[in-house]
Short mmCIF file of C-alpha atoms in Angstrom, two decimals:
data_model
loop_
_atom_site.label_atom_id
_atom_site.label_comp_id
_atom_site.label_asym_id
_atom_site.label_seq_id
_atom_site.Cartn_x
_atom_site.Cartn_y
_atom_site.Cartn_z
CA UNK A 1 69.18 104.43 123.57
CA UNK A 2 65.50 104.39 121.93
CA UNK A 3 65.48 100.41 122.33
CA UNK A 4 66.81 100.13 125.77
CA UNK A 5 63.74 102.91 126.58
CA UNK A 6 61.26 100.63 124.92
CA UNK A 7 62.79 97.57 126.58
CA UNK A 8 62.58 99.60 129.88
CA UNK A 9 58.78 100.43 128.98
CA UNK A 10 58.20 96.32 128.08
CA UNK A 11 59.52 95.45 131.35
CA UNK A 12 57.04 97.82 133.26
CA UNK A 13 54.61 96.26 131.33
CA UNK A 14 55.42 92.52 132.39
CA UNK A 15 57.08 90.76 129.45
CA UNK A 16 59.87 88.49 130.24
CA UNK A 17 63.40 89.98 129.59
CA UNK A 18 64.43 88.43 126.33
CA UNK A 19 61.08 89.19 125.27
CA UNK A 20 61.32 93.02 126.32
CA UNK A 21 64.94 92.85 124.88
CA UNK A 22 63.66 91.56 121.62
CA UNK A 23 66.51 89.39 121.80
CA UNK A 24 68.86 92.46 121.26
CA UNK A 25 71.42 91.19 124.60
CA UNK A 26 74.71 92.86 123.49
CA UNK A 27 77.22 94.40 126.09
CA UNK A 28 75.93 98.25 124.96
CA UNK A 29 72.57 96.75 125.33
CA UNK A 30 72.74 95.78 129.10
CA UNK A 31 74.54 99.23 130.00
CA UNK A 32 71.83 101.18 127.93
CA UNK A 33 68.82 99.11 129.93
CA UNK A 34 70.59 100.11 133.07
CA UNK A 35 70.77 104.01 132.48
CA UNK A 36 67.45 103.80 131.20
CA UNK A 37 65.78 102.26 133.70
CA UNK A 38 67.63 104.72 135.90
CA UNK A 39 67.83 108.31 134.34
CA UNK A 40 64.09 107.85 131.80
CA UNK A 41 64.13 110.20 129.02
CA UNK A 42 62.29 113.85 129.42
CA UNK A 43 58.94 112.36 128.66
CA UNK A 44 58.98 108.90 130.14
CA UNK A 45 57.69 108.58 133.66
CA UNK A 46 59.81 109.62 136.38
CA UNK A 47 61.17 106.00 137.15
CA UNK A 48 59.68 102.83 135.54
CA UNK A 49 56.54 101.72 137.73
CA UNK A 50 57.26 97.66 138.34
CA UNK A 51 54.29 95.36 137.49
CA UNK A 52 51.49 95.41 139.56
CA UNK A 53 50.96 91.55 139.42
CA UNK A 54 54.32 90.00 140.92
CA UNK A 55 56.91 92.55 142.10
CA UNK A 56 58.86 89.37 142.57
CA UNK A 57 58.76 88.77 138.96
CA UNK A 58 61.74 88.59 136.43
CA UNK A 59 60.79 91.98 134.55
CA UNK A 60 60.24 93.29 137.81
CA UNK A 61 63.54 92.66 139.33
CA UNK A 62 65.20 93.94 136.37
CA UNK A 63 63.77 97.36 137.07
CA UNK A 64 64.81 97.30 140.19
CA UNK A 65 68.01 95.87 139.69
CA UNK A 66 68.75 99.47 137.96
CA UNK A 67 66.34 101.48 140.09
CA UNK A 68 67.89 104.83 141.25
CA UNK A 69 67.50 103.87 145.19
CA UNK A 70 70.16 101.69 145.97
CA UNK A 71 68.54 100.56 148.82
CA UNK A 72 66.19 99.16 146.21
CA UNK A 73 69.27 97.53 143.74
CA UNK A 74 70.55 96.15 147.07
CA UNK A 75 67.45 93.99 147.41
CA UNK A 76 66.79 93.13 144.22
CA UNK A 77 69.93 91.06 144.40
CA UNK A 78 69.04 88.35 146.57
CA UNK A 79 66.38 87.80 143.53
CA UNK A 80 68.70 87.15 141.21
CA UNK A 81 69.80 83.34 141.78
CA UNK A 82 65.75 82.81 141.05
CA UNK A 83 66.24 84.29 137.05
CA UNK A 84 69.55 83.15 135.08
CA UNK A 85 68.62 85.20 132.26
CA UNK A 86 69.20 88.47 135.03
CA UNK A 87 73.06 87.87 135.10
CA UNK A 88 74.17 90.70 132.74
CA UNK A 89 72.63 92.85 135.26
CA UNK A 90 74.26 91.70 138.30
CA UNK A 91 77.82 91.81 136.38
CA UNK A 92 76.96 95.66 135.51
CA UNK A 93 75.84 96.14 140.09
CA UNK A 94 79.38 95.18 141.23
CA UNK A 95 80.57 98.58 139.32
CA UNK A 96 77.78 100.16 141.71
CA UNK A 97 78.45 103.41 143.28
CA UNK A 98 77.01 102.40 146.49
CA UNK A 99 79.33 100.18 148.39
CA UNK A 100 76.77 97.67 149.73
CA UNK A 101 75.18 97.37 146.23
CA UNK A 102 78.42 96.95 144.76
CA UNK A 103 79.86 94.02 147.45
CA UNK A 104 76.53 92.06 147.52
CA UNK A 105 77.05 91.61 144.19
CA UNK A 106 80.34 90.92 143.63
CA UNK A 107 79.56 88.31 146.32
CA UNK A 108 76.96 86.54 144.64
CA UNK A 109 79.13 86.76 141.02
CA UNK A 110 81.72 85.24 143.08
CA UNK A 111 79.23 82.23 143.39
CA UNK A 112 78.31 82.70 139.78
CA UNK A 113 79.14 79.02 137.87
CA UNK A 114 82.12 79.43 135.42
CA UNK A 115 79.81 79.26 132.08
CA UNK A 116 77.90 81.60 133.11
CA UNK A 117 80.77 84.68 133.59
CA UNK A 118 82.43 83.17 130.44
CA UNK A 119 78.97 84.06 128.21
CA UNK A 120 79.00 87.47 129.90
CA UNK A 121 82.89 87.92 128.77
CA UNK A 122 82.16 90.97 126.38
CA UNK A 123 79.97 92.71 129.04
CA UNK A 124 82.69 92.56 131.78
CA UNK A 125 85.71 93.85 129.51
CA UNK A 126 83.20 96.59 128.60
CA UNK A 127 82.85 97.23 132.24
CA UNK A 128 85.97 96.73 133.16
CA UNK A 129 86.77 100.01 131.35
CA UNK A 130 85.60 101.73 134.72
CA UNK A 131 86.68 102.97 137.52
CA UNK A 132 85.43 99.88 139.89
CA UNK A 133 85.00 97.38 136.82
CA UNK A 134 88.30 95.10 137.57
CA UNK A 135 86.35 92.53 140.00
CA UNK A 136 84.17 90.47 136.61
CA UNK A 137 87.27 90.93 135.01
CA UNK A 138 89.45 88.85 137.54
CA UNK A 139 86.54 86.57 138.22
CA UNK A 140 86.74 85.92 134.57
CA UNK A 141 90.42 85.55 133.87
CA UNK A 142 90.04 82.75 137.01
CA UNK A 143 86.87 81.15 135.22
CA UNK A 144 89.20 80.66 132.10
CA UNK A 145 92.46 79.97 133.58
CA UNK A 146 90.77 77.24 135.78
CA UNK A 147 88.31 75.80 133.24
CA UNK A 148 88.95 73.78 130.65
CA UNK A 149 89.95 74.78 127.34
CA UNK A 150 87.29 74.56 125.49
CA UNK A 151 86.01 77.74 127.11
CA UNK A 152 88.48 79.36 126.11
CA UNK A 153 89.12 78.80 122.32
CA UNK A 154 85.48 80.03 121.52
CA UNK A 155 86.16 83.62 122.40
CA UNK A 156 89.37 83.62 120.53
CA UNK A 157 87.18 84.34 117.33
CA UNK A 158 84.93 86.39 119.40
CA UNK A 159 83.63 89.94 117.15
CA UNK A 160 84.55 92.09 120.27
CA UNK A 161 88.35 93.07 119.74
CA UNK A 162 88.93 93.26 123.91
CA UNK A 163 87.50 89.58 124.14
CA UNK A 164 89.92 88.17 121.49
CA UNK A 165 92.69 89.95 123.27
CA UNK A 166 91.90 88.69 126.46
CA UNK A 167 91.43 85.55 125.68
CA UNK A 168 94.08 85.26 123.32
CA UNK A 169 96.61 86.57 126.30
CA UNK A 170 94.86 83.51 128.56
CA UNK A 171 95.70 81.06 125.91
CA UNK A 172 98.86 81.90 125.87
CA UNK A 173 99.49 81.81 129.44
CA UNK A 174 97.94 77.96 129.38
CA UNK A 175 100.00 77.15 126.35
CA UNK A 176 96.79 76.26 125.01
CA UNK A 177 98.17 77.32 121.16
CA UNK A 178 100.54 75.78 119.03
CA UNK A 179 103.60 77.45 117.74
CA UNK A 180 102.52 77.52 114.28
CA UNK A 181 98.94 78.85 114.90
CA UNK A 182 100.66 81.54 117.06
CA UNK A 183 102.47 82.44 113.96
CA UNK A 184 99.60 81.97 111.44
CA UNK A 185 97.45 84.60 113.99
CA UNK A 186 100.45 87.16 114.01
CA UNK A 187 101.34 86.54 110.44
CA UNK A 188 97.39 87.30 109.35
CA UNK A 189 95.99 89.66 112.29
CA UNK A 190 95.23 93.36 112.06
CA UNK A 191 95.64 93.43 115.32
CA UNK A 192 99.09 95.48 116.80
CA UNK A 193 98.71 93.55 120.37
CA UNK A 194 97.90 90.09 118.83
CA UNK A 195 100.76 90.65 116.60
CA UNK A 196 102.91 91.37 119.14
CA UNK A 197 101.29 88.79 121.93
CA UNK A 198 101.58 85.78 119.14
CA UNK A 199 104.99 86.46 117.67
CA UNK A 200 106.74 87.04 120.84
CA UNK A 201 105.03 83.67 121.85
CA UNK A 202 106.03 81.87 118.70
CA UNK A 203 109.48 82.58 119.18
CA UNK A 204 109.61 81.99 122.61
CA UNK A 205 107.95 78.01 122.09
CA UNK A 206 110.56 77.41 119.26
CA UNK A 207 113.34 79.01 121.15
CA UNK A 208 116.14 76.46 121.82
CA UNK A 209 114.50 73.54 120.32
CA UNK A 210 116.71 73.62 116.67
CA UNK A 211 114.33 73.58 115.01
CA UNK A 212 111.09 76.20 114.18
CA UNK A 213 108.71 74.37 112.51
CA UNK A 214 107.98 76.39 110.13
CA UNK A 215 107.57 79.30 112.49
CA UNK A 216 109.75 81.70 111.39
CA UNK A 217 108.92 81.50 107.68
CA UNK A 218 105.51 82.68 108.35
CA UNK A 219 106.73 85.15 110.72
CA UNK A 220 109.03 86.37 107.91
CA UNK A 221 106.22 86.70 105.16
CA UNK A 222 103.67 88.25 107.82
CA UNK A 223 102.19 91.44 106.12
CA UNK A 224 102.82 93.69 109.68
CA UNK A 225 106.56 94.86 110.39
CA UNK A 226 106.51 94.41 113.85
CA UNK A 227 105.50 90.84 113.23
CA UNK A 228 108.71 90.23 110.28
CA UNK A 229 110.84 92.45 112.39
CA UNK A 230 109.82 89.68 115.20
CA UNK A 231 111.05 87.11 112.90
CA UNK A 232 114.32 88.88 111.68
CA UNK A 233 115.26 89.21 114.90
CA UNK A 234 114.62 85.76 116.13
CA UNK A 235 117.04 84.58 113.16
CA UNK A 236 119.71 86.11 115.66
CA UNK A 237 119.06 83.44 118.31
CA UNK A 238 118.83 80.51 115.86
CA UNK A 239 122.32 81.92 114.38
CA UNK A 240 120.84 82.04 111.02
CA UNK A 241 122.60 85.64 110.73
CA UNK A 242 123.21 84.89 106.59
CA UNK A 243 119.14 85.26 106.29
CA UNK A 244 118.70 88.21 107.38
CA UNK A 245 120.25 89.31 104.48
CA UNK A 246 117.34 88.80 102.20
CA UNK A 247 115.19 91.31 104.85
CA UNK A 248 118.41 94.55 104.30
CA UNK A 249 115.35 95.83 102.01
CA UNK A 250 112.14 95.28 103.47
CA UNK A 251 109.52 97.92 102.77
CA UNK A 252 109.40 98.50 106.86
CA UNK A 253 111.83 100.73 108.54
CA UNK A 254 111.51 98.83 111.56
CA UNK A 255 112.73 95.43 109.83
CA UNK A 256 115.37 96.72 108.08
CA UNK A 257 116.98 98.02 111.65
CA UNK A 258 116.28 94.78 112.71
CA UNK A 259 117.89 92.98 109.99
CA UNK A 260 121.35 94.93 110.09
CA UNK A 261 121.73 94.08 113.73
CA UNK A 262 121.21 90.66 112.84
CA UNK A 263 123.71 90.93 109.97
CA UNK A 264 126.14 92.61 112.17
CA UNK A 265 126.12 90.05 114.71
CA UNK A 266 126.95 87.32 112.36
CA UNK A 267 130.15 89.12 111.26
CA UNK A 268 128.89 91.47 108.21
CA UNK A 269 128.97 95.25 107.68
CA UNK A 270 125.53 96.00 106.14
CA UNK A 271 126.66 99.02 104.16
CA UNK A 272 128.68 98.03 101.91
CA UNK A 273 125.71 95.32 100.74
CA UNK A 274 123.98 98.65 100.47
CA UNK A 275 126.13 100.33 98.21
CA UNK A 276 126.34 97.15 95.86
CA UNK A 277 122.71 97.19 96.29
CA UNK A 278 122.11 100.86 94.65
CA UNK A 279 124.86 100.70 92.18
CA UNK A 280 123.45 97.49 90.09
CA UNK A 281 120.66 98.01 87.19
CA UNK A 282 117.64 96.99 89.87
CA UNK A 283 117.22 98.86 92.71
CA UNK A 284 115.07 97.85 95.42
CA UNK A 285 113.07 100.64 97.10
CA UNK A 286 114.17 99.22 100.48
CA UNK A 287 118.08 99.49 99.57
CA UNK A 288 117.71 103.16 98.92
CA UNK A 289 116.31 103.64 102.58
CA UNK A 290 118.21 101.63 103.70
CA UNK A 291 121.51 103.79 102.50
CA UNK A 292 120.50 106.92 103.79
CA UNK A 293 119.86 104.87 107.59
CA UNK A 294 123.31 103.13 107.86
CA UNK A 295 125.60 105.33 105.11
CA UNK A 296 128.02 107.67 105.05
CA UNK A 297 127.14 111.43 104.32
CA UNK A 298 129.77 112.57 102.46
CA UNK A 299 130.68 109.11 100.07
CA UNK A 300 126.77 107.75 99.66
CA UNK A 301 124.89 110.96 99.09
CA UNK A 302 125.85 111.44 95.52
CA UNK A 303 124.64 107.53 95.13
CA UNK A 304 121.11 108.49 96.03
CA UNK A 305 121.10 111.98 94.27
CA UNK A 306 121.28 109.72 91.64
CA UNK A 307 118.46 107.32 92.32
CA UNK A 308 116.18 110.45 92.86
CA UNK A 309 116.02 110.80 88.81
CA UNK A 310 115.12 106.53 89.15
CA UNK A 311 112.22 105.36 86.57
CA UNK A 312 110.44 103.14 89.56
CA UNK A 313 108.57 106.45 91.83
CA UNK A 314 108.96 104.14 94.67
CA UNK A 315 112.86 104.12 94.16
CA UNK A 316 112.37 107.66 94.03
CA UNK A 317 110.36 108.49 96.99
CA UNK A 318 112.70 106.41 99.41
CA UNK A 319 116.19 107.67 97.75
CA UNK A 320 114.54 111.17 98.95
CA UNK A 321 113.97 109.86 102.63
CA UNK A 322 117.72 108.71 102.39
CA UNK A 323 118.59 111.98 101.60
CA UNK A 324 116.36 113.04 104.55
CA UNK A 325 118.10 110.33 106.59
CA UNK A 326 121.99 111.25 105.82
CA UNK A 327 121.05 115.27 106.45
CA UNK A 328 121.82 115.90 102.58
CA UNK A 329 119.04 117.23 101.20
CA UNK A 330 119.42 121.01 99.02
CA UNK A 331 116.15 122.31 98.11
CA UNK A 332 117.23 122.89 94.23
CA UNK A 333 117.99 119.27 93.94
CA UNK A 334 114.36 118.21 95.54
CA UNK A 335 112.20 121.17 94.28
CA UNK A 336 111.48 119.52 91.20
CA UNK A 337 109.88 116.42 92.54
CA UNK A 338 107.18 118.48 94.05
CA UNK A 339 105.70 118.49 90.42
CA UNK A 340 106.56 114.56 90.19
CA UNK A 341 103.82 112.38 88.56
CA UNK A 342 104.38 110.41 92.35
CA UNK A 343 101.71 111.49 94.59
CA UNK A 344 104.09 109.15 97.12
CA UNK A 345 107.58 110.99 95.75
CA UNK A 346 105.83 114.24 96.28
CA UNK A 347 104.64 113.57 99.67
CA UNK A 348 108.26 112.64 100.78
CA UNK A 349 109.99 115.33 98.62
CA UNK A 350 107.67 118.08 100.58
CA UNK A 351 108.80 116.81 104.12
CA UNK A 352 112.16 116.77 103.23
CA UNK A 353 112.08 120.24 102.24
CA UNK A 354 109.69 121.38 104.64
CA UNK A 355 113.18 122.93 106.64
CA UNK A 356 114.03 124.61 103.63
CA UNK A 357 110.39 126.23 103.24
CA UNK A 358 111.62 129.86 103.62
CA UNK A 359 114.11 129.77 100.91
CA UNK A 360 111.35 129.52 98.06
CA UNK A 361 110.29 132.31 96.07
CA UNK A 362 106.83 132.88 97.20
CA UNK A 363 105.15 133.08 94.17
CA UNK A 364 106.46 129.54 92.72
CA UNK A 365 104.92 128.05 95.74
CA UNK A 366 101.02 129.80 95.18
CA UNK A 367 101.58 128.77 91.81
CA UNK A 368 101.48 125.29 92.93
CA UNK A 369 98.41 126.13 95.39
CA UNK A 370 95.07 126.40 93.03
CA UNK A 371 92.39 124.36 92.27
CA UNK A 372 93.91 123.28 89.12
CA UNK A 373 96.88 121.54 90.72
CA UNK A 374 97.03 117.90 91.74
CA UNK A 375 95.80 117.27 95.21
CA UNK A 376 99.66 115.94 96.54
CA UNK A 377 101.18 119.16 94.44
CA UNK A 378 98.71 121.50 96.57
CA UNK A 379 98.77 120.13 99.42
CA UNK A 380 102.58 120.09 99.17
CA UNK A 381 102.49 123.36 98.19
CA UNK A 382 100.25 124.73 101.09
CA UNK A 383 103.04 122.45 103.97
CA UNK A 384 105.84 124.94 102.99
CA UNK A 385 103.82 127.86 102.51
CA UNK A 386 102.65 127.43 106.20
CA UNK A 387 106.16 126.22 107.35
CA UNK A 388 107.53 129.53 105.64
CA UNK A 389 104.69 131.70 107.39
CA UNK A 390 102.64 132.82 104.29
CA UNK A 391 98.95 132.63 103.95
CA UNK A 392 97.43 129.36 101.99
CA UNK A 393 95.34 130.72 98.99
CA UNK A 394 92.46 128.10 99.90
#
């Protein structure tokens, strides 16, 4: 807030905006300038003085665009159309308390030329976080619905995460992004909404053509689940059930759900590919989870009992959430894995026995809780103490 009080103080003073700004115009920055104009710090003035040599001014109409009378905001408005550079401000008066503040301006932002609420686009989704903040926001979504495309593309790469969503969601709506950059954005995003927005609108543009482009082989190699889960499952619709085969062992969960349905539909049981898949030489993490989602407790358990003595840790770690999975899990098979050389196997070895917490001596447990134990052991150690109902030594 210190630069939005020495802005405020600049302004009184009679320097242009930008210049009282120092060029700092950010969406925090405009919302800052307005509560400090409004509610001054302990030892500023009470209220920032306008200058004495034009109240008519653009610093002056500034401060009283965020003066605490809103009899005083309410005039300052008709001021605005004079100064372009004052826009920011009338975007943050139609979330106004006072009604007649707040409806003047969302009159004149009505007015306001489409560039103009497109520049402010990271102000308004800031301020559209509020309680009366929706208005910018639908004059916005209008401005880039209704303007050309260019406008649009811009903000797609914008640094603020709610302007890249929003604008990604209007592009999408205009068809204003081909299928393969929709997959490219899902397969490379961080983003859990892009990833979801793109994918589903990837699929949907290559749905029923016969062909995909492309499409669903980056969708397939994206480095989110949700976003190869949304390509597993679109393998359904092209009837390209034999593919999902390759996706039985996927490091997500989610996919590997997705990938038996699709293997189901075209005719296939996936357990039995299971079961070949742990009983050959190399076993891929993803089979051993898989087993314990889809297998049989009683013939598959003693399968992955086996894989928990595996070389690979990662083997390891998911034949012990198979065990989890299939209900089989005896606390002197598992006990010894929470002294594996696998931080990961001892992680999963600790929630899997975190039911069976009571039936462990006591004193094997606080022998795993000291400083001189690994991190994973201790931590381990201190989950089933807790879940038993004994004190933690540390």
């Amino acid at each position: 807030m210190d630069h939005a009080w020495t802005a405020a103080q600049r302004l009184a003073g009679g320097l242009p905006l930008r210049e009282a700004l120092n060029d700092r115009d950010s969406a925090e920055c405009w919302v800052a300038l307005d509560l400090a104009v409004r509610y001054p710090p302990w030892y500023a003035p009470d209220g920032w003085d306008a200058p004495q040599t034009d109240r008519n001014a653009e610093p002056a109409t500034a401060l009283a665009l965020c003066h605490r009378s809103g009899r005083i905001r309410e005039a300052a408005l008709d001021r605005v159309s004079r100064y372009p550079d004052l826009l920011p401000l009338l975007v943050v008066r139609c979330t106004d308390w006072a009604a007649p503040v707040r409806e003047r301006a969302r009159a004149l932002l009505a007015e306001a030329p489409h560039a103009g609420l497109v520049a402010q686009a990271e102000l308004i989704l800031l301020l559209d976080r509020r309680e009366r903040g929706g208005f910018a926001a639908e004059q916005l979504g209008r401005a880039l619905r209704e303007g050309p495309a260019e406008a649009v593309h811009p903000l797609l790469e914008s640094a603020d995460r709610a302007t890249r969503r929003f604008a990604h969601r209007v592009a999408v709506e205009r068809g204003l992004l081909p299928p393969l950059r929709l997959a490219r954005i899902a397969a490379r995003s961080g983003d859990a909404v892009l990833q979801d927005l793109c994918a589903e609108a990837a699929v949907a543009a290559v749905r029923g053509t016969g062909r995909d482009e492309g499409v669903l082989g980056i969708l397939l190699t994206g480095r989110s689940g949700r976003v190869r889960a949304a390509g597993v499952t679109a393998l359904r619709r092209a009837g390209r059930y034999e593919e999902a085969r390759a996706h039985l062992t996927d490091r997500s969960g989610v996919v590997r759900a997705c990938a038996r349905y699709v293997v189901r539909q075209g005719g296939t049981d996936p357990l039995p590919l299971y079961r070949a898949l742990c009983a050959g030489e190399s076993v891929a993490p993803g089979a051993a989870a898989g087993l314990g989602e889809c297998g049989d407790r009683h013939q598959d358990a003693d399968t992955l009992w086996a894989l928990v003595r595996h070389p690979d840790p990662a083997v390891r770690a998911q034949a012990v959430n198979g065990l989890r999975a299939l209900d089989a899990v005896r606390r002197e098979g598992l006990a010894p894995l929470l002294d594996d050389p696998s931080s990961a196997v001892v992680r999963a070895a600790t929630r899997a026995l975190l039911p069976h917490a009571a039936e462990f001596p006591v004193d094997w447990l606080r022998e795993r809780d000291t400083p001189a134990s690994r991190r994973a052991v201790r931590v381990g150690a201190q989950r089933l103490l807790r879940a038993a109902g004994w004190p933690c030594v540390g």
